[in-house]
mmCIF file of C-alpha atoms in Angstrom:
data_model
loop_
_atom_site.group_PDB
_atom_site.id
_atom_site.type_symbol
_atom_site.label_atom_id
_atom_site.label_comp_id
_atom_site.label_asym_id
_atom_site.label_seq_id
_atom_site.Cartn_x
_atom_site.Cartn_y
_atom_site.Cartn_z
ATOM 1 C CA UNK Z 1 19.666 10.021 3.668
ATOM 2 C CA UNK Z 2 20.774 13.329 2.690
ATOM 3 C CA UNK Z 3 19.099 16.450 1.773
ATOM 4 C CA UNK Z 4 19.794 19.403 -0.264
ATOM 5 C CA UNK Z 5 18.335 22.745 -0.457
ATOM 6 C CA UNK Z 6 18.530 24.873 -3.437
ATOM 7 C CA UNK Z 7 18.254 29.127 -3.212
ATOM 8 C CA UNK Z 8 19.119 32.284 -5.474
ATOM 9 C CA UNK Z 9 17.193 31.499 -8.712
ATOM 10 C CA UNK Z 10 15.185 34.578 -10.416
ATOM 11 C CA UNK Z 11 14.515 37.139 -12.954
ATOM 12 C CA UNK Z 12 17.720 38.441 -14.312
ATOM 13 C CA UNK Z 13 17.940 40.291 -17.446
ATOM 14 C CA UNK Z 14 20.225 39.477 -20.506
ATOM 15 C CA UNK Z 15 24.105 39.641 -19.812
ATOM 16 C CA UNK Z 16 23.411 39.803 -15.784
ATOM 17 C CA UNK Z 17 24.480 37.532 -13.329
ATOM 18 C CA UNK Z 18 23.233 35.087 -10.550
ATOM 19 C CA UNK Z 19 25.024 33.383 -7.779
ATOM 20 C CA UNK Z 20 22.886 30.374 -6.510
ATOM 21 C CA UNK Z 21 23.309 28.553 -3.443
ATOM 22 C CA UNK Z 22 22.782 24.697 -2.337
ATOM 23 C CA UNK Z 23 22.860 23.803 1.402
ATOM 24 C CA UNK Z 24 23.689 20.071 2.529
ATOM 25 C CA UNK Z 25 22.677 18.187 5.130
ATOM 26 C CA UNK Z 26 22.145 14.729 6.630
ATOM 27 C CA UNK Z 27 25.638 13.599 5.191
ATOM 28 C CA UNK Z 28 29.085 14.127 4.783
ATOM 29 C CA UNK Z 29 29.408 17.206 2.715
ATOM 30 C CA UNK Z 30 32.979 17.113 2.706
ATOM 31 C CA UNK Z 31 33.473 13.790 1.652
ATOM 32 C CA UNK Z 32 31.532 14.095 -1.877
ATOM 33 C CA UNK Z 33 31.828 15.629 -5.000
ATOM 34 C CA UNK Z 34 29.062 17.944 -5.964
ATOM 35 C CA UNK Z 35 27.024 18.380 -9.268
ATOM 36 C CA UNK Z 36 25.131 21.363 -10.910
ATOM 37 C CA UNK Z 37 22.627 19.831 -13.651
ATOM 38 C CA UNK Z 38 19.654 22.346 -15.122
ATOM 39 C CA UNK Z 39 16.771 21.759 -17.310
ATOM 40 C CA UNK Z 40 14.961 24.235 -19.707
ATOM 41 C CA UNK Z 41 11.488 24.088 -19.662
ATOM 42 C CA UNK Z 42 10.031 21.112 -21.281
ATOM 43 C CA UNK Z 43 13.694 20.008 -22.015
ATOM 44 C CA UNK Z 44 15.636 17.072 -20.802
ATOM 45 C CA UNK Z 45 18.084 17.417 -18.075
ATOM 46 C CA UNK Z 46 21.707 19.065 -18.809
ATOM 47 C CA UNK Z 47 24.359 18.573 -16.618
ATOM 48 C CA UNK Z 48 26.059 22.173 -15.885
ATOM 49 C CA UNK Z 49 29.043 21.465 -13.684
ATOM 50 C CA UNK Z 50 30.819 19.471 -11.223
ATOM 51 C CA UNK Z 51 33.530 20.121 -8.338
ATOM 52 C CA UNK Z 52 35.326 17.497 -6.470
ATOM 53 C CA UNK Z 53 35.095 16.905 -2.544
ATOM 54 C CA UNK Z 54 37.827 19.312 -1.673
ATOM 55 C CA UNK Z 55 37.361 22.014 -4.611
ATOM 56 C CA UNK Z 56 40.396 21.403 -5.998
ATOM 57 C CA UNK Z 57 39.212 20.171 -9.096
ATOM 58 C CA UNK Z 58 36.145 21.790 -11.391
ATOM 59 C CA UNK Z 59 34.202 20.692 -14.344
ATOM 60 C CA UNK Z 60 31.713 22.394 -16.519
ATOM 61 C CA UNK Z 61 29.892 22.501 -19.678
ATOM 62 C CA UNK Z 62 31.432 24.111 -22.702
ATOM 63 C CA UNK Z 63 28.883 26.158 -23.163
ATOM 64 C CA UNK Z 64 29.058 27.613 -19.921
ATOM 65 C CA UNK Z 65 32.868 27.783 -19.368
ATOM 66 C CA UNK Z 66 33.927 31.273 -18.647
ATOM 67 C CA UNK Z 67 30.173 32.438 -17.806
ATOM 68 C CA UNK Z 68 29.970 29.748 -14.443
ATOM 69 C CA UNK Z 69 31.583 28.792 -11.867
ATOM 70 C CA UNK Z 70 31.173 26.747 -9.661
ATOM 71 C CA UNK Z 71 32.556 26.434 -5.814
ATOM 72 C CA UNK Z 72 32.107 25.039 -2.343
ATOM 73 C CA UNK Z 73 32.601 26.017 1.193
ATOM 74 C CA UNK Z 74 32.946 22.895 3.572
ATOM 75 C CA UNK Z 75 32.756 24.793 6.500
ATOM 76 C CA UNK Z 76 29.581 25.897 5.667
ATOM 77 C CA UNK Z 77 28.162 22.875 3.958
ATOM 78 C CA UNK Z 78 27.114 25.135 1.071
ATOM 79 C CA UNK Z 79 27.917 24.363 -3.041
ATOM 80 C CA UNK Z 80 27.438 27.383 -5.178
ATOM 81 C CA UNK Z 81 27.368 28.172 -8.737
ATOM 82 C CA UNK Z 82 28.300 31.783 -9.904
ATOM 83 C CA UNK Z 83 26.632 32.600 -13.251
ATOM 84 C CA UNK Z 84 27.811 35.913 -15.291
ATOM 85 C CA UNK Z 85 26.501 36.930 -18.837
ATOM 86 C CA UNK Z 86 23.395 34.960 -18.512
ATOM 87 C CA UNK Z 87 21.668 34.836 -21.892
ATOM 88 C CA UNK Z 88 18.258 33.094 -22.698
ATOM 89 C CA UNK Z 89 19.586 29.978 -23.126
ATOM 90 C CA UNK Z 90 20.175 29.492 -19.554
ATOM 91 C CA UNK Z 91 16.730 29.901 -18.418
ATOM 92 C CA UNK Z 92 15.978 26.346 -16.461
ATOM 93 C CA UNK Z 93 15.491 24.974 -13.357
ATOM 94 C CA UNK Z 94 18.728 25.028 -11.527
ATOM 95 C CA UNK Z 95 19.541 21.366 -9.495
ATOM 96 C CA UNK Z 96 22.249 21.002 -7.028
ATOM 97 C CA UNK Z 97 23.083 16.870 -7.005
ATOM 98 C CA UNK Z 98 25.219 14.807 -4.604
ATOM 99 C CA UNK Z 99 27.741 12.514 -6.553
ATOM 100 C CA UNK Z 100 27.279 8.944 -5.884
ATOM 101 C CA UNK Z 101 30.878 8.472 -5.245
ATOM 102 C CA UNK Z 102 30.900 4.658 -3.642
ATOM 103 C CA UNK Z 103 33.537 2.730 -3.874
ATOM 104 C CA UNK Z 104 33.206 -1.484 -3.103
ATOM 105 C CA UNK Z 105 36.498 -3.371 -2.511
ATOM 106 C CA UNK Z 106 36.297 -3.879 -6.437
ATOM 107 C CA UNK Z 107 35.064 -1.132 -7.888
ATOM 108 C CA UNK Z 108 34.446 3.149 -7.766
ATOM 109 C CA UNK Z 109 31.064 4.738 -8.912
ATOM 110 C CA UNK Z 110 31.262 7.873 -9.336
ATOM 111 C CA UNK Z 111 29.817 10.594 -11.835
ATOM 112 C CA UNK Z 112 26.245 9.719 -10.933
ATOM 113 C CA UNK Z 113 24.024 11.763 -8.668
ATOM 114 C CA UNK Z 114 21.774 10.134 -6.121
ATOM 115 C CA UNK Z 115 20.399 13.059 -3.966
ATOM 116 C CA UNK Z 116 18.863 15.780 -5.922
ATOM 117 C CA UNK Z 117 17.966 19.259 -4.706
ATOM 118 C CA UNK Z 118 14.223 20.456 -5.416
ATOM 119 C CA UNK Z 119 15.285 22.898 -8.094
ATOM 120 C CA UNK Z 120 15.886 26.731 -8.313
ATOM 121 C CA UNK Z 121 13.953 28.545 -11.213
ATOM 122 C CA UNK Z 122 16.473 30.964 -13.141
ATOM 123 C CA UNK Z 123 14.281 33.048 -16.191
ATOM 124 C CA UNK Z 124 17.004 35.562 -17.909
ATOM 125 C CA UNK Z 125 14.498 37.804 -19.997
ATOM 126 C CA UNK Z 126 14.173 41.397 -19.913
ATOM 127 C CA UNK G 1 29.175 10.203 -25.520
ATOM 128 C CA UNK G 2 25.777 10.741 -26.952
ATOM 129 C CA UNK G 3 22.856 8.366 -25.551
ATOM 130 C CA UNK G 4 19.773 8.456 -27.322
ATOM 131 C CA UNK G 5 16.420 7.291 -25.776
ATOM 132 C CA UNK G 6 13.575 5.055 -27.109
ATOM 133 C CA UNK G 7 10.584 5.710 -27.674
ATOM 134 C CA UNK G 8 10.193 9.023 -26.443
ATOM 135 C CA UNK G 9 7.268 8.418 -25.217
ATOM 136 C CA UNK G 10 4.772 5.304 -24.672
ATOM 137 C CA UNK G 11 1.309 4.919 -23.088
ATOM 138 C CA UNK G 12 0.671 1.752 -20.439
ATOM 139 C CA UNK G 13 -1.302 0.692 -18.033
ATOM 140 C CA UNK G 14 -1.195 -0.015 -14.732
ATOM 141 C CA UNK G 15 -0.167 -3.830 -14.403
ATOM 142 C CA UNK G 16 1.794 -3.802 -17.925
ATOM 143 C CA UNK G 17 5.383 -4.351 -18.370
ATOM 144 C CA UNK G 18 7.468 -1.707 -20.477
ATOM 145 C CA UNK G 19 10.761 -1.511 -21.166
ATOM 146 C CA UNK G 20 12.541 1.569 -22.379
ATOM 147 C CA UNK G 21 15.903 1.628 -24.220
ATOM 148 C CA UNK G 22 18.948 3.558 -24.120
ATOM 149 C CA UNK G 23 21.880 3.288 -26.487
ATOM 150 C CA UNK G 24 25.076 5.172 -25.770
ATOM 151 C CA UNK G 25 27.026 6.517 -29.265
ATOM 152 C CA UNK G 26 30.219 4.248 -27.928
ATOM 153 C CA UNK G 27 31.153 1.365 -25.720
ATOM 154 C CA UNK G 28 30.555 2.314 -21.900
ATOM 155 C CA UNK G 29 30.666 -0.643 -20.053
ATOM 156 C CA UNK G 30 27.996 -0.912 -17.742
ATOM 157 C CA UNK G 31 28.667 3.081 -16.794
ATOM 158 C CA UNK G 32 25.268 3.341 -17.273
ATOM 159 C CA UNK G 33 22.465 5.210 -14.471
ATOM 160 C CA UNK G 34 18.890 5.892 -14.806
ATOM 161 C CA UNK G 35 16.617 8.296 -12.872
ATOM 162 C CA UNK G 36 12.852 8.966 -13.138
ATOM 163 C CA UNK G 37 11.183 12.414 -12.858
ATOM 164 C CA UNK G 38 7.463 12.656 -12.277
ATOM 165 C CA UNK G 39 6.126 16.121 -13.344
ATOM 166 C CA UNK G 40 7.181 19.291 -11.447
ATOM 167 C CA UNK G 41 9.876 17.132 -9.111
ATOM 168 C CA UNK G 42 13.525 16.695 -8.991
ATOM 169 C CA UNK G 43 14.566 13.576 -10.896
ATOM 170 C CA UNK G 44 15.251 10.500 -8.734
ATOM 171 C CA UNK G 45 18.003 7.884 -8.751
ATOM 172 C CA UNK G 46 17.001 4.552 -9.591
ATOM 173 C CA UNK G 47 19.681 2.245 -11.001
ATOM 174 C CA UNK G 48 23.877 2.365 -11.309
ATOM 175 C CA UNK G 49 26.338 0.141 -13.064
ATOM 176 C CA UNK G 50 23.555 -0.556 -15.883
ATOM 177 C CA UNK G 51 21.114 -3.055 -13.313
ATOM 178 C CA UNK G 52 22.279 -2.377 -9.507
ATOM 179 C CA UNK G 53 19.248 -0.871 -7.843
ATOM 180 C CA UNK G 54 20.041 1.969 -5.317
ATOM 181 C CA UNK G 55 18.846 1.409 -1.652
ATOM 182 C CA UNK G 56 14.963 1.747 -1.620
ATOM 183 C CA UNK G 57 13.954 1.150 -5.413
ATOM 184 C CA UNK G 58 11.049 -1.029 -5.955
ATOM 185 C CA UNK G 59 11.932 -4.403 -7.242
ATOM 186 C CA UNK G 60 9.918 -3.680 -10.301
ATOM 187 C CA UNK G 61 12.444 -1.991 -11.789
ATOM 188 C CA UNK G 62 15.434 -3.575 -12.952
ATOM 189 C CA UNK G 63 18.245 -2.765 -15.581
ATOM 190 C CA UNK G 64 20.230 -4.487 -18.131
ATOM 191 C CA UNK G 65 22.763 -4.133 -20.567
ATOM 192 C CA UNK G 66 26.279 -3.080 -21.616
ATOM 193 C CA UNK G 67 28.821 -1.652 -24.170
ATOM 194 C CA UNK G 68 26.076 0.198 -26.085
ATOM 195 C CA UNK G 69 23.002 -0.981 -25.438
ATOM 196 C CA UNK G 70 20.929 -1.043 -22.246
ATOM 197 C CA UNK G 71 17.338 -0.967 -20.925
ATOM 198 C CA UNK G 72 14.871 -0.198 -18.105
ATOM 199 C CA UNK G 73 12.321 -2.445 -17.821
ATOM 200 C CA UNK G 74 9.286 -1.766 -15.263
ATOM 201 C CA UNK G 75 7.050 -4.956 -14.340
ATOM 202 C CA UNK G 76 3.560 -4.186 -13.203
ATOM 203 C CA UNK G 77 3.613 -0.688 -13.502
ATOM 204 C CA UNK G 78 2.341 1.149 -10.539
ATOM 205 C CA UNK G 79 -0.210 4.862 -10.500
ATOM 206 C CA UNK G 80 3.096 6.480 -9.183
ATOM 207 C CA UNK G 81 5.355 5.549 -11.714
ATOM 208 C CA UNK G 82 3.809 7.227 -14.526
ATOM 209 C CA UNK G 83 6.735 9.802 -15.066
ATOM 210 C CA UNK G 84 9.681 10.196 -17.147
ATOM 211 C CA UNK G 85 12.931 8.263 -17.586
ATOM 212 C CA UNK G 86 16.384 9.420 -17.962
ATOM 213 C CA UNK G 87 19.527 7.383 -19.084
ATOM 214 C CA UNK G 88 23.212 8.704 -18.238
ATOM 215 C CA UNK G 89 26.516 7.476 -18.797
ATOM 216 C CA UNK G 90 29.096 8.053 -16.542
ATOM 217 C CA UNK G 91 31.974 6.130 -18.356
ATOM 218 C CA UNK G 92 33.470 9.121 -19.862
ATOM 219 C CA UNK G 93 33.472 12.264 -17.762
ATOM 220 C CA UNK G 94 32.812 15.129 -17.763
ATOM 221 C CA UNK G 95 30.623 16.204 -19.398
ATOM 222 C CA UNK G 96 28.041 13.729 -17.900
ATOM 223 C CA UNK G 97 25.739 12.956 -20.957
ATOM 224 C CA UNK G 98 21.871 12.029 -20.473
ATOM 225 C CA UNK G 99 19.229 10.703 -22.968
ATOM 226 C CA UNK G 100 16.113 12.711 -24.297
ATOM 227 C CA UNK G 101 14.179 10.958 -21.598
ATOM 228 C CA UNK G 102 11.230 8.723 -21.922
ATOM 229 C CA UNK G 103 7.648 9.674 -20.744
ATOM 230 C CA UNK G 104 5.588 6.625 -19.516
ATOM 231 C CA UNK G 105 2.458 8.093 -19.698
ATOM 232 C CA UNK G 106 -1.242 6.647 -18.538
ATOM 233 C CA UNK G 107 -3.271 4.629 -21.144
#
């Protein structure tokens, strides 16, 4: 079924900088494309960024472009998400997603995420 | 691609039938998901392609719609799925785009 497992969230101050970690298991880490997706407290859900299978090809929020980034090591089974200049507006809870990615013999779903990490609290305050 | 939710928010109980709507801000086909998060969890994937249930979703739920305007309807509503509901198209991506959410809350 697939699990993930979310770590490096905290208390950082304004402008500092986080580097959080999601470890994969129970399926093909390789073979997917990974998600980042956050949510402020008592706010909907936000989708941060998004890397394909291989790395090759990265995705993320305006708002965040420059500040994240986000990367995977297959090897390891392990997506991360660097975050620099961390202001209050990026105090959520962190979620590390699986893309769907199926394909039937007519059709490719993608940009959906069915396994969801359990979350990893970030608070930027000083 | 803005999606907007409605209501954001309604009160049932168990045994009733809702139905909660989504409406994307452009034609999307039927790239439409939906999750549910009950309070303090990760969300959870119910629904692709606007009404195909993923493997091990109650039959209860089912989805309809397309182009622009879809729903989520939940027959006999159970204790557990008292939670909220989030819509999210996938048609044009990135960014993915999610509704406000809908909280189904006990009557």
């Amino acid at each position: 079924q697939g699990q993930l497992v979310e770590s490096g969230g905290g208390v950082v101050q304004p402008g500092g900088s986080l580097r959080l970690s999601c470890v994969a298991s129970g399926f093909t880490f390789s073979s997917y494309g990974m998600h980042w997706v956050r949510q402020a407290p008592g706010k909907g859900l936000e989708w941060v960024a998004l890397i394909s299978y291989d790395g090759r090809n990265k995705y993320s929020l305006d708002t965040v472009k420059g500040r994240f980034a986000i990367s995977r090591d297959n090897s390891k089974n392990t997506l991360y998400l660097q975050m620099n200049s961390l202001g209050a507006e990026d105090t959520a809870v962190y979620y590390c997603g699986k893309d769907l990615g199926y394909c039937t013999s007519s059709s490719c779903y993608r940009d959906a995420v069915d396994i969801w990490g359990q979350g990893t609290k970030v608070t930027v305050s000083s | 691609i803005e999606m907007t939710q409605s209501p954001s928010s309604l009160s049932a109980s168990v045994g009733d039938s809702v139905t909660i709507t989504c409406r994307a801000s452009q034609s999307i086909s039927t790239y439409l998901n939906w999750y549910q998060q009950r309070p303090g969890k990760a969300p959870k994937f119910l629904i692709y392609d606007a009404s195909t249930l993923q493997t091990g979703v109650p039959s209860r739920f089912s989805g309809s719609g397309s182009g622009t305007d879809f729903t989520l309807t939940i027959s006999s509503l159970q204790p557990e799925d008292f939670a909220t509901y989030y819509c999210q198209q996938s048609y044009s991506t990135p960014p993915l785009t999610f509704g406000g959410g809908t909280k189904v809350e006990i009557k």
